[in-house]
GROMACS .gro file of C-alpha atoms in nm:
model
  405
    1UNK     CA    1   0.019   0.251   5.274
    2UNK     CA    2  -0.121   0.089   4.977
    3UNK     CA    3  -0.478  -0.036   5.152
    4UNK     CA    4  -0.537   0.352   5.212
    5UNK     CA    5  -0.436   0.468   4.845
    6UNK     CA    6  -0.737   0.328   4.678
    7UNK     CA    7  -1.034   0.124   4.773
    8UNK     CA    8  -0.989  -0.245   4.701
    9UNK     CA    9  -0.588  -0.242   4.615
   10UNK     CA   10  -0.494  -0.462   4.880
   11UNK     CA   11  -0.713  -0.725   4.723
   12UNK     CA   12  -0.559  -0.596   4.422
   13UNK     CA   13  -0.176  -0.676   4.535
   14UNK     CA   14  -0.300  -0.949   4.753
   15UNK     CA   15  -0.419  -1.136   4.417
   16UNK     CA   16  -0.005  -1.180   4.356
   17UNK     CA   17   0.030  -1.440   4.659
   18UNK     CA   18  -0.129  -1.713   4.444
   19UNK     CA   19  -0.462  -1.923   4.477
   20UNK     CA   20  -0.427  -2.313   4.632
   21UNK     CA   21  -0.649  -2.580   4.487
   22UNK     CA   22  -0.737  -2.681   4.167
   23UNK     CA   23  -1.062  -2.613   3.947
   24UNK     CA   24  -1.251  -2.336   3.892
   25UNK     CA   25  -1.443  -2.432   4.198
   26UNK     CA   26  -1.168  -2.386   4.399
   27UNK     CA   27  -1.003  -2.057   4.221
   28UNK     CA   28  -1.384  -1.874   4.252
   29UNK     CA   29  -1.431  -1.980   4.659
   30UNK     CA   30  -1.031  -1.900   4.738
   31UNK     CA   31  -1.009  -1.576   4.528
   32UNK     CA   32  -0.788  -1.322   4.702
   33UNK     CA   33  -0.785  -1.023   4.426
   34UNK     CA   34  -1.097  -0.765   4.367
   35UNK     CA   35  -1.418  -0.999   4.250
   36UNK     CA   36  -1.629  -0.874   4.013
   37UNK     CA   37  -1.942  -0.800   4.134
   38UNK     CA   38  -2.148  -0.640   3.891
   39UNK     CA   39  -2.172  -0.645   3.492
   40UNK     CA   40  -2.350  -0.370   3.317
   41UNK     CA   41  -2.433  -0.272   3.001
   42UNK     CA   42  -2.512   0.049   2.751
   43UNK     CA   43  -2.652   0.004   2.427
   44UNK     CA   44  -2.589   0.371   2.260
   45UNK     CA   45  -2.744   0.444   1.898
   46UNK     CA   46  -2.779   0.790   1.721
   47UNK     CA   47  -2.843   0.887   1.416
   48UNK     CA   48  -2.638   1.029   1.140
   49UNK     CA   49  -2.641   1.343   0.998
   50UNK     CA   50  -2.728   1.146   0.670
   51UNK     CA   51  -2.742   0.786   0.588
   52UNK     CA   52  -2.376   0.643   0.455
   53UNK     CA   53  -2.356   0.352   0.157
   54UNK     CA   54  -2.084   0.117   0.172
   55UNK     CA   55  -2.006  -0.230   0.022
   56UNK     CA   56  -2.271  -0.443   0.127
   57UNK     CA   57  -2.578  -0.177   0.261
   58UNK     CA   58  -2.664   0.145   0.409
   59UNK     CA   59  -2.624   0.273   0.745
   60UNK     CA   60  -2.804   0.545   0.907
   61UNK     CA   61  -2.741   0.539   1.256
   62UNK     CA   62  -2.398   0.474   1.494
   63UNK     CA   63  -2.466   0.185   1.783
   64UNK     CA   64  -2.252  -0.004   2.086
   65UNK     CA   65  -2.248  -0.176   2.316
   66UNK     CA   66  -2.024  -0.055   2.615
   67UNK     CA   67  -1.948  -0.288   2.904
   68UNK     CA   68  -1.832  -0.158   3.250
   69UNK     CA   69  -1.741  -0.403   3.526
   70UNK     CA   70  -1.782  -0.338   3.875
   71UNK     CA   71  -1.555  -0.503   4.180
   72UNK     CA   72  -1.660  -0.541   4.524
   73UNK     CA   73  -1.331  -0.347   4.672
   74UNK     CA   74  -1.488   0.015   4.415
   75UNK     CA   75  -1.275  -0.068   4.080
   76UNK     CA   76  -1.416  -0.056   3.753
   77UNK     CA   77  -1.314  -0.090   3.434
   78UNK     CA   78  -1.478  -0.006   3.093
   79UNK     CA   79  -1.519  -0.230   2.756
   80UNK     CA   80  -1.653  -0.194   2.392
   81UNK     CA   81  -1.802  -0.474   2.180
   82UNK     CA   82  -1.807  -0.459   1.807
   83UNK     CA   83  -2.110  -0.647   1.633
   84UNK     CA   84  -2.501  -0.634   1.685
   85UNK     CA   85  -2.546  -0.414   2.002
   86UNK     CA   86  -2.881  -0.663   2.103
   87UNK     CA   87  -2.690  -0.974   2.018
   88UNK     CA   88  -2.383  -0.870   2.184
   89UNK     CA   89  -2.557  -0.701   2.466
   90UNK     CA   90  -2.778  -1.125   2.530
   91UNK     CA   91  -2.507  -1.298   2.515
   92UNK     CA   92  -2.289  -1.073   2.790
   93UNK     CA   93  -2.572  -1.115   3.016
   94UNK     CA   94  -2.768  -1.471   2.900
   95UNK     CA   95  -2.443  -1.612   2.826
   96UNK     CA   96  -2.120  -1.516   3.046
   97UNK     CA   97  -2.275  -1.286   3.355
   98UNK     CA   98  -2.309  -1.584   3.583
   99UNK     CA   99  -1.965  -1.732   3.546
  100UNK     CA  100  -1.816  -1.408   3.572
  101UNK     CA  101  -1.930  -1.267   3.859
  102UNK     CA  102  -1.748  -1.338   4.174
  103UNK     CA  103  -1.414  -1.415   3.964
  104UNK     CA  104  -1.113  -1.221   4.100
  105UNK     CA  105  -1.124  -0.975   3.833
  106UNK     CA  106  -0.770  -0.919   3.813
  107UNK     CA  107  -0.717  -1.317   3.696
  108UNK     CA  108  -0.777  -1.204   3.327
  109UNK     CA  109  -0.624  -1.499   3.133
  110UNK     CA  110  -0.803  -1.752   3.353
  111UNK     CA  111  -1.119  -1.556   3.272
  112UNK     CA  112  -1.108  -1.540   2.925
  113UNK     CA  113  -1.020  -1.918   2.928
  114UNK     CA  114  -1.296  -1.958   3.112
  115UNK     CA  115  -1.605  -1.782   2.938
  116UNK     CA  116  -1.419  -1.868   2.588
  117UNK     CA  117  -1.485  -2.260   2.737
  118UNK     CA  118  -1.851  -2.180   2.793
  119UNK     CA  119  -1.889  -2.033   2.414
  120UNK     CA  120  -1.816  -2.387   2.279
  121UNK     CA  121  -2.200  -2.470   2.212
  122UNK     CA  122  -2.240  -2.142   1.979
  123UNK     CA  123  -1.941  -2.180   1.784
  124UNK     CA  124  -1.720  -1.948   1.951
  125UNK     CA  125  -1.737  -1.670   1.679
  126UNK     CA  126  -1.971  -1.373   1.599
  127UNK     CA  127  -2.156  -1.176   1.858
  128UNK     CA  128  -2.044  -1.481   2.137
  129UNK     CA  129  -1.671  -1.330   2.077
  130UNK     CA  130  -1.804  -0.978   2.060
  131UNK     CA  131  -1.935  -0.964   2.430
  132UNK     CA  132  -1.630  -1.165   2.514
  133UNK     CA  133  -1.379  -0.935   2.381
  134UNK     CA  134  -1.617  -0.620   2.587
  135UNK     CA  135  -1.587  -0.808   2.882
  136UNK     CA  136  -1.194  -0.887   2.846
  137UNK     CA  137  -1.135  -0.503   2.757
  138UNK     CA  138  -1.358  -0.386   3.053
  139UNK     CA  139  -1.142  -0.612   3.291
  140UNK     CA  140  -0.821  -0.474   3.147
  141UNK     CA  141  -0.924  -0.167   3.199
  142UNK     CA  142  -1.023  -0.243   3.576
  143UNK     CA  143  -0.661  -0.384   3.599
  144UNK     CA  144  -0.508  -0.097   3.502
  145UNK     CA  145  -0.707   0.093   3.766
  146UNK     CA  146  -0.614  -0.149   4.046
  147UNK     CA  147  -0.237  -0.168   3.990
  148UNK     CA  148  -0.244   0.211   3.899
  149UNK     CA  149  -0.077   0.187   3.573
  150UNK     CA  150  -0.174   0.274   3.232
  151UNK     CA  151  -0.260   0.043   2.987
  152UNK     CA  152   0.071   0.015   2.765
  153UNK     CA  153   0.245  -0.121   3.116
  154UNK     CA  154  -0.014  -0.413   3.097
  155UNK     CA  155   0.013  -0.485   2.726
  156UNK     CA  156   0.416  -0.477   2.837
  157UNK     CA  157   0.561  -0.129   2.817
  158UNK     CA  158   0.505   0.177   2.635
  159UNK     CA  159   0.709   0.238   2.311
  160UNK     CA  160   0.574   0.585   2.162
  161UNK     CA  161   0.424   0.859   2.346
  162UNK     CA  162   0.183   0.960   2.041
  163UNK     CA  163   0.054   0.780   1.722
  164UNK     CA  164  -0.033   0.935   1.436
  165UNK     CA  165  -0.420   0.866   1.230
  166UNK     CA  166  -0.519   0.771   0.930
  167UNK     CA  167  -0.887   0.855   0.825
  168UNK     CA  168  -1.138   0.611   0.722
  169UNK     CA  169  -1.414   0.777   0.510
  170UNK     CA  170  -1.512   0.902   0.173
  171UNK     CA  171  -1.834   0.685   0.167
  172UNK     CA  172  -2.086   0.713  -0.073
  173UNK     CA  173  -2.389   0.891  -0.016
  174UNK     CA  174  -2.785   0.902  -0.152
  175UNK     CA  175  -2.674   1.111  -0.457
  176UNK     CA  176  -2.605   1.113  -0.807
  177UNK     CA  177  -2.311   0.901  -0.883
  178UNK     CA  178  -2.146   1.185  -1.091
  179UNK     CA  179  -2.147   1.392  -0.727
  180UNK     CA  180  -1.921   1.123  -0.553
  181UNK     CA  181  -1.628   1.242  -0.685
  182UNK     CA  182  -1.663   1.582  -0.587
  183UNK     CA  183  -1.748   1.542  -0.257
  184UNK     CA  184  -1.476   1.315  -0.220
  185UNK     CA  185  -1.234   1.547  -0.365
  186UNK     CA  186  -1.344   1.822  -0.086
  187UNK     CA  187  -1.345   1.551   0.199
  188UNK     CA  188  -1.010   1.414   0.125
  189UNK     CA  189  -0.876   1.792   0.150
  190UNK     CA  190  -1.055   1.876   0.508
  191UNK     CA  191  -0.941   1.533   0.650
  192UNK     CA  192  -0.575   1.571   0.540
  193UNK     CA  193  -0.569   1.956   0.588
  194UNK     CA  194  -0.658   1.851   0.905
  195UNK     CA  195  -0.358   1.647   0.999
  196UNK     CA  196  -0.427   1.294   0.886
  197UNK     CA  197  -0.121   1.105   0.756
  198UNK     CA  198  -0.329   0.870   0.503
  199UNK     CA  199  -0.699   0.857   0.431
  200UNK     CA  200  -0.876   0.523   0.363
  201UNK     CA  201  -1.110   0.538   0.145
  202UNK     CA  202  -1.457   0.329   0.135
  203UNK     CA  203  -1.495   0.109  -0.168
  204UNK     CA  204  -1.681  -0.216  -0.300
  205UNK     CA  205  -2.038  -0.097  -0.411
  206UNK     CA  206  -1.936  -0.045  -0.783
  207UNK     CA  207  -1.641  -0.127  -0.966
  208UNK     CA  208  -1.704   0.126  -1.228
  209UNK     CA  209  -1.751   0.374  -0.977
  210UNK     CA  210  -1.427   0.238  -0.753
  211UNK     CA  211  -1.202   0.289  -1.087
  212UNK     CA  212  -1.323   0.609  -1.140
  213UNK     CA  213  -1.278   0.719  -0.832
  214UNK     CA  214  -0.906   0.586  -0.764
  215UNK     CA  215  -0.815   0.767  -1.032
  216UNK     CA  216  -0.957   1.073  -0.986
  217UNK     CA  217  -0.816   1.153  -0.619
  218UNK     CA  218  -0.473   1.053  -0.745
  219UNK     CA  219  -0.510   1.284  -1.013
  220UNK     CA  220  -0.609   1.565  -0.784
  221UNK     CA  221  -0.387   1.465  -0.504
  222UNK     CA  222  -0.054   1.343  -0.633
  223UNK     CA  223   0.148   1.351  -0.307
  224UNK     CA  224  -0.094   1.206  -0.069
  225UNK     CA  225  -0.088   0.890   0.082
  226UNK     CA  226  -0.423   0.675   0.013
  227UNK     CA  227  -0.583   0.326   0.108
  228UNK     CA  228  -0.820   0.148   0.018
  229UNK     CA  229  -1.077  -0.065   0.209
  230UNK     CA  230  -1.300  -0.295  -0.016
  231UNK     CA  231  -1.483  -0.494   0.255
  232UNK     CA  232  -1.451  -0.775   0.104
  233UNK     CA  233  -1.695  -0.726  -0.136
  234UNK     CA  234  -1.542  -0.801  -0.472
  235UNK     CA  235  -1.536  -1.155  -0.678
  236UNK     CA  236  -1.172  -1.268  -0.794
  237UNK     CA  237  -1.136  -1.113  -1.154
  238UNK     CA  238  -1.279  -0.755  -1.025
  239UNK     CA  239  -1.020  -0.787  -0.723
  240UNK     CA  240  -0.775  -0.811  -0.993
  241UNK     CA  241  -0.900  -0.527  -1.170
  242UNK     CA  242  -0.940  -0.249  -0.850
  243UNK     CA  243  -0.577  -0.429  -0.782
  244UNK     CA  244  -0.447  -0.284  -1.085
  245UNK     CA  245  -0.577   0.067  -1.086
  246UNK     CA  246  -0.447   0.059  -0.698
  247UNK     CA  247  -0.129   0.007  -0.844
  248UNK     CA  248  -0.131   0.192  -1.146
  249UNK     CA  249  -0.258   0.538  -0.846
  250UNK     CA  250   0.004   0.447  -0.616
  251UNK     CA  251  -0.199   0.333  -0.304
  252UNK     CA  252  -0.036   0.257  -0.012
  253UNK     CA  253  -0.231  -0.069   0.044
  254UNK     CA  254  -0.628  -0.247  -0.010
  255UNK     CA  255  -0.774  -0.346   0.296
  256UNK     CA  256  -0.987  -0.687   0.311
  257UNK     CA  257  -0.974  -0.761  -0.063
  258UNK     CA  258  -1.196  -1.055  -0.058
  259UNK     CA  259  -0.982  -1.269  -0.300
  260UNK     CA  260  -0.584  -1.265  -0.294
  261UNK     CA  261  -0.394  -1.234  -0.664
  262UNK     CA  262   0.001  -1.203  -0.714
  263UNK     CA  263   0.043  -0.867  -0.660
  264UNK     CA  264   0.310  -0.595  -0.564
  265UNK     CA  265   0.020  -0.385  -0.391
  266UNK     CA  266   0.029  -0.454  -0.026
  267UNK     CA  267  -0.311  -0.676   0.092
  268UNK     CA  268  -0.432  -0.635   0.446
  269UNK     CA  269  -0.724  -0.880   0.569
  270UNK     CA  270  -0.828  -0.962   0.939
  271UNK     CA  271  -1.039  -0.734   1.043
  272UNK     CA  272  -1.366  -0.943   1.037
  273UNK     CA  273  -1.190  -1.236   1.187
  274UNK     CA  274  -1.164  -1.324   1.553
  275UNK     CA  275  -0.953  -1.538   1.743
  276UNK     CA  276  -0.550  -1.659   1.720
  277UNK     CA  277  -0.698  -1.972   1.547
  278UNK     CA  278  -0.829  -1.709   1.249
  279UNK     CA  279  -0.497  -1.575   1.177
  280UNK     CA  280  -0.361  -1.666   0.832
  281UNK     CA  281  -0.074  -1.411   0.687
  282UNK     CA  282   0.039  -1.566   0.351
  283UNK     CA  283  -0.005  -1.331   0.094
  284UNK     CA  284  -0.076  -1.071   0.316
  285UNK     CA  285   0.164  -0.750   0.408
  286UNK     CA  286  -0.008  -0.717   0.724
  287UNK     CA  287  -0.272  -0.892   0.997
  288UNK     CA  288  -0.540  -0.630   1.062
  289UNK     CA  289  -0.732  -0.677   1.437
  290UNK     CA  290  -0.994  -0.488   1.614
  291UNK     CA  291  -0.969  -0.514   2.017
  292UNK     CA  292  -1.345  -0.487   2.087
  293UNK     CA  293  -1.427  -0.722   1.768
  294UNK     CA  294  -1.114  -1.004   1.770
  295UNK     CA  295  -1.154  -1.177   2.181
  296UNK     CA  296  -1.040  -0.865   2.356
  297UNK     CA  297  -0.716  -0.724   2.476
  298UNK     CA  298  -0.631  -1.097   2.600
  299UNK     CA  299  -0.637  -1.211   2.266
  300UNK     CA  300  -0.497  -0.928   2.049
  301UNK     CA  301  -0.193  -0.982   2.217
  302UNK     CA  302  -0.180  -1.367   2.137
  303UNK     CA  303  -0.286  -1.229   1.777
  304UNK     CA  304  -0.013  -1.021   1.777
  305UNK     CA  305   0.249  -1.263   1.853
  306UNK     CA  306   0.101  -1.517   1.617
  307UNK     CA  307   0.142  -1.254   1.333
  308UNK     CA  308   0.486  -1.163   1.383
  309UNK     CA  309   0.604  -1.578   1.406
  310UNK     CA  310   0.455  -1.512   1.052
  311UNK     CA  311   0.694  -1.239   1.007
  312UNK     CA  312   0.401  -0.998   0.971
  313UNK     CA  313   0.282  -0.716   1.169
  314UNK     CA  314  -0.056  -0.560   1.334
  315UNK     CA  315  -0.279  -0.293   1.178
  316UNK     CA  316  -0.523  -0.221   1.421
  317UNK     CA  317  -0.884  -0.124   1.349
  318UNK     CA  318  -1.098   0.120   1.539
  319UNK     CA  319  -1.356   0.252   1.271
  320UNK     CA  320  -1.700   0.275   1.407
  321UNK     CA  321  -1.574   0.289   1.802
  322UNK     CA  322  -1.694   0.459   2.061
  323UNK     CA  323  -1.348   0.630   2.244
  324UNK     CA  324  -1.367   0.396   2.458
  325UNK     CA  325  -1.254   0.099   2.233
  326UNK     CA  326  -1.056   0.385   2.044
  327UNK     CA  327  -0.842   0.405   2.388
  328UNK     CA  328  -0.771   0.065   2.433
  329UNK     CA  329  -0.651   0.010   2.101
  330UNK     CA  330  -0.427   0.314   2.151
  331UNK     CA  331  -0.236   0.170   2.430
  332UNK     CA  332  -0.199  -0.156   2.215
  333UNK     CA  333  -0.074   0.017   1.931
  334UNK     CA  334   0.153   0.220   2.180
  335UNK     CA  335   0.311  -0.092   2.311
  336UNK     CA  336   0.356  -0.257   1.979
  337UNK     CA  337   0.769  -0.346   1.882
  338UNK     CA  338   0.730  -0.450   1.495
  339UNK     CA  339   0.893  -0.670   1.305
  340UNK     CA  340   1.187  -0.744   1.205
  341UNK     CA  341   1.268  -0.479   1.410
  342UNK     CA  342   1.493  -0.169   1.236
  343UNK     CA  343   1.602   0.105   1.338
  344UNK     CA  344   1.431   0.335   1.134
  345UNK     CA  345   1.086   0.124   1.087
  346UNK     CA  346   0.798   0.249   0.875
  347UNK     CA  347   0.572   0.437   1.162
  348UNK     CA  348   0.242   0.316   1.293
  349UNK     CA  349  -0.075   0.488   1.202
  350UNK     CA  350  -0.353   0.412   1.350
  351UNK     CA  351  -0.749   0.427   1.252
  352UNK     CA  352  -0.995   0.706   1.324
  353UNK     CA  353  -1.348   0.731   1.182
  354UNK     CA  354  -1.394   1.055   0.961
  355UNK     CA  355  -1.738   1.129   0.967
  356UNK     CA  356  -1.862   1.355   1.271
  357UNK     CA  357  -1.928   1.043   1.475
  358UNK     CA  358  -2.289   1.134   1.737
  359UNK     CA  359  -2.105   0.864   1.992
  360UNK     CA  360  -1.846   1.069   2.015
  361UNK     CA  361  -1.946   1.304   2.253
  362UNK     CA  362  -1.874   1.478   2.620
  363UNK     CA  363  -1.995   1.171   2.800
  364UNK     CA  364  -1.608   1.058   2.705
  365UNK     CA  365  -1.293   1.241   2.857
  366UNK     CA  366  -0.968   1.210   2.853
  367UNK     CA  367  -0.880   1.125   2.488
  368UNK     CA  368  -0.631   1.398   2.295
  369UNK     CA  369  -0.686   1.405   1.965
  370UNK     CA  370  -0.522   1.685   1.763
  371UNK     CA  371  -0.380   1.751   1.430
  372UNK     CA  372  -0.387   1.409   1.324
  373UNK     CA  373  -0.195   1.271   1.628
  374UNK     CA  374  -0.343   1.095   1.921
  375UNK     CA  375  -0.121   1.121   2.255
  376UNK     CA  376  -0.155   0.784   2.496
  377UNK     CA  377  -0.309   0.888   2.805
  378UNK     CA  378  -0.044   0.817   3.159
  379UNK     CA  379  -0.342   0.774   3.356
  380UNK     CA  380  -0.487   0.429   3.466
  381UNK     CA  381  -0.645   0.191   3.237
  382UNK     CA  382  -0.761   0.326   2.929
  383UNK     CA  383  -0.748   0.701   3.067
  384UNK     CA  384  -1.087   0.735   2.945
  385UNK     CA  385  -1.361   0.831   3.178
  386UNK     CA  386  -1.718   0.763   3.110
  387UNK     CA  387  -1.999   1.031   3.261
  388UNK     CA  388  -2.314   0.781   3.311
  389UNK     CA  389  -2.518   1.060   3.361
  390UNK     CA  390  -2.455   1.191   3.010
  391UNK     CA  391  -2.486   0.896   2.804
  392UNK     CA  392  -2.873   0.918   2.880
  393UNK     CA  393  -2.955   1.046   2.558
  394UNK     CA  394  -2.730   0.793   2.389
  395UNK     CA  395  -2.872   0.540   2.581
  396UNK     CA  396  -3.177   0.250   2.394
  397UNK     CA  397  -3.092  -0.004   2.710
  398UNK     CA  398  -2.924  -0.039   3.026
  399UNK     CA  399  -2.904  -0.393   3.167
  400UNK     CA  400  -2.719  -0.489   3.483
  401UNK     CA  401  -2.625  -0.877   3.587
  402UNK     CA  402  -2.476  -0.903   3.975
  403UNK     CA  403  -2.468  -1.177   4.239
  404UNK     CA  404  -2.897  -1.081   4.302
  405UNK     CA  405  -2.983  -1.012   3.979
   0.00000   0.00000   0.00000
């Protein structure tokens, strides 16, 4: 019954019986699960409606690097990397391709272990960790396919059925400083009007300007719930001063604060770091990861659990995704049981850009997103299908690595 269900899902449930032998020789010739047969890549950029300034430059365009993985029996599954589309985009294809292909692709952990082992020589961080965590989140994804389940089974079970967003925005733009607040005062209105439970808001180019502006949104929106995110971007004695006027304006909590005083404002760093070896809580109220950034789905969940020995929990990231690493993080958040575990638990919100985003666009179904609540898709993987056709336009590169190739 179940080798007529789907191409390739007898491999699939085959790939349960075990693999004699030792090595990766031996697990690559004696693989009894899916292999993976091709690895392909999409570098997407367009352009902004208008170029964005936040802490350390200006950006005018939206790029990524999807990954989709092919297996011999039909399956596929679809990644993200976060980083330098080129760089991320050479080192799937110079760097991991040829030891991946002809794996059983539903042997995830001795994958990762096994291209995170070839990273060695370039330090195993940056744009090396970026293609690996595409990669990992392309394989999950094919898992989820091949056992039919969605992804919150793999990450362990599904604990919410929707999670609600928080909004990352309110950069600056090319403008007169005297128009920021103004145009942040209208923004912040749409994006909670609009459902949002908490907007995030972009600082770190000026402290004058950061001050101001703090105080300002409180002022005009005494009831809302507001973050901040400086990038790291500030030296120690102006951390302590944005600290203060965080405080003083109620914000719910600074995001990558560069420095860490003694304060009763909750800190959240992690974002920019990869790996379990990265993660480092003290001082912190929370460990921030992004899936497509951090090693992958693989990791995250080793992240995870490393956080919460530390008594702390996961914020996951998603700004500047495409929905494809949107959906992946989605089931993780889904899936997540925090720590210490009470009954009535402050809830989970989880990250959406706010800017009309060009990436995010009809070559992507399957995502609901509505009134500030995202619902986890029941269908396999990610539950996000990807129409090749119409990324075309999107599309600056398309590079494919198989057994010929």
């Amino acid at each position: 019954q179940r080798d007529s269900e789907e191409p390739g899902l007898a491999n699939a449930y085959g790939a349960c019986e075990g693999i004699r032998g030792g090595g990766e020789t031996s697990m690559r010739r004696k693989t009894h699960g899916p292999k993976v047969e091709k690895v392909i890549t999409y570098r997407l950029q367009a352009a902004l409606p208008e170029p964005v300034l936040w802490a350390h430059g200006r950006r005018t365009h939206r790029e990524a690097l999807l990954v989709k993985i092919e297996t011999d029996g039909g399956g596929e599954g679809w990644g993200e990397c976060v980083g330098p589309p080129a760089l991320a985009e050479a080192a799937v294809h110079e760097v991991f391709a040829s030891h991946l292909i002809g794996m059983d692709a539903l042997q995830t952990e001795a994958i990762w272990h096994r291209l995170y082992t070839v990273s060695l020589p370039w330090g195993r961080r940056g744009a090396s960790i970026g293609a690996l965590s595409g990669i990992d989140m392309a394989l999950w994804d094919a898992k989820g396919h091949l056992r039919r389940c969605p992804g919150t089974e793999l990450f362990g079970g599904r604990l919410r059925e929707q999670v609600s967003l928080f909004a990352t925005g309110l950069y600056a733009r090319e403008e007169p400083e005297a128009g920021r607040v103004p145009r942040a005062w209208d923004e912040a209105r749409r994006l909670l009007d609009s459902g949002y439970r908490a907007v995030n808001i972009a600082l770190g180019r000026s402290v004058a300007a950061d001050l101001a502006l703090i105080r300002r949104l409180r002022e005009r929106y005494p009831e809302a719930t507001f973050f901040g995110d400086a990038h790291g971007a500030y030296e120690p004695t102006e951390s302590a001063t944005v600290i203060a006027a965080l405080e003083d304006a109620a914000f719910a909590a600074l995001f990558e604060p560069g420095s860490l005083p003694v304060t009763r404002l909750p800190l959240q760093a992690g974002a920019n770091s990869q790996t379990r070896w990265d993660v480092q809580t003290e001082s912190l109220s929370a460990w921030q990861t992004q899936l497509s950034w951090c090693g992958g789905p693989s990791e995250a969940m080793k992240i995870r659990a490393t956080a919460q020995a530390q008594g702390r929990n996961i914020q996951a990231r998603t700004c500047l995704t495409t929905p494809v690493g949107f959906a992946a993080t989605l089931h993780f958040v889904a899936s997540d049981a925090r720590v210490p575990g009470r009954a009535e638990a402050a809830p989970i919100l989880l990250e959406k850009d706010a800017d009309d985003d060009p990436l995010w666009t009809g070559a992507f179904s399957g995502l609901t997103l509505e009134d500030g609540v995202a619902s986890v898709p029941w269908t396999y993987g990610w539950g996000v299908s990807v129409d090749e056709e119409a990324l075309a336009p999107l599309t600056v590169a398309r590079r494919e690595s198989g057994p010929s190739l």
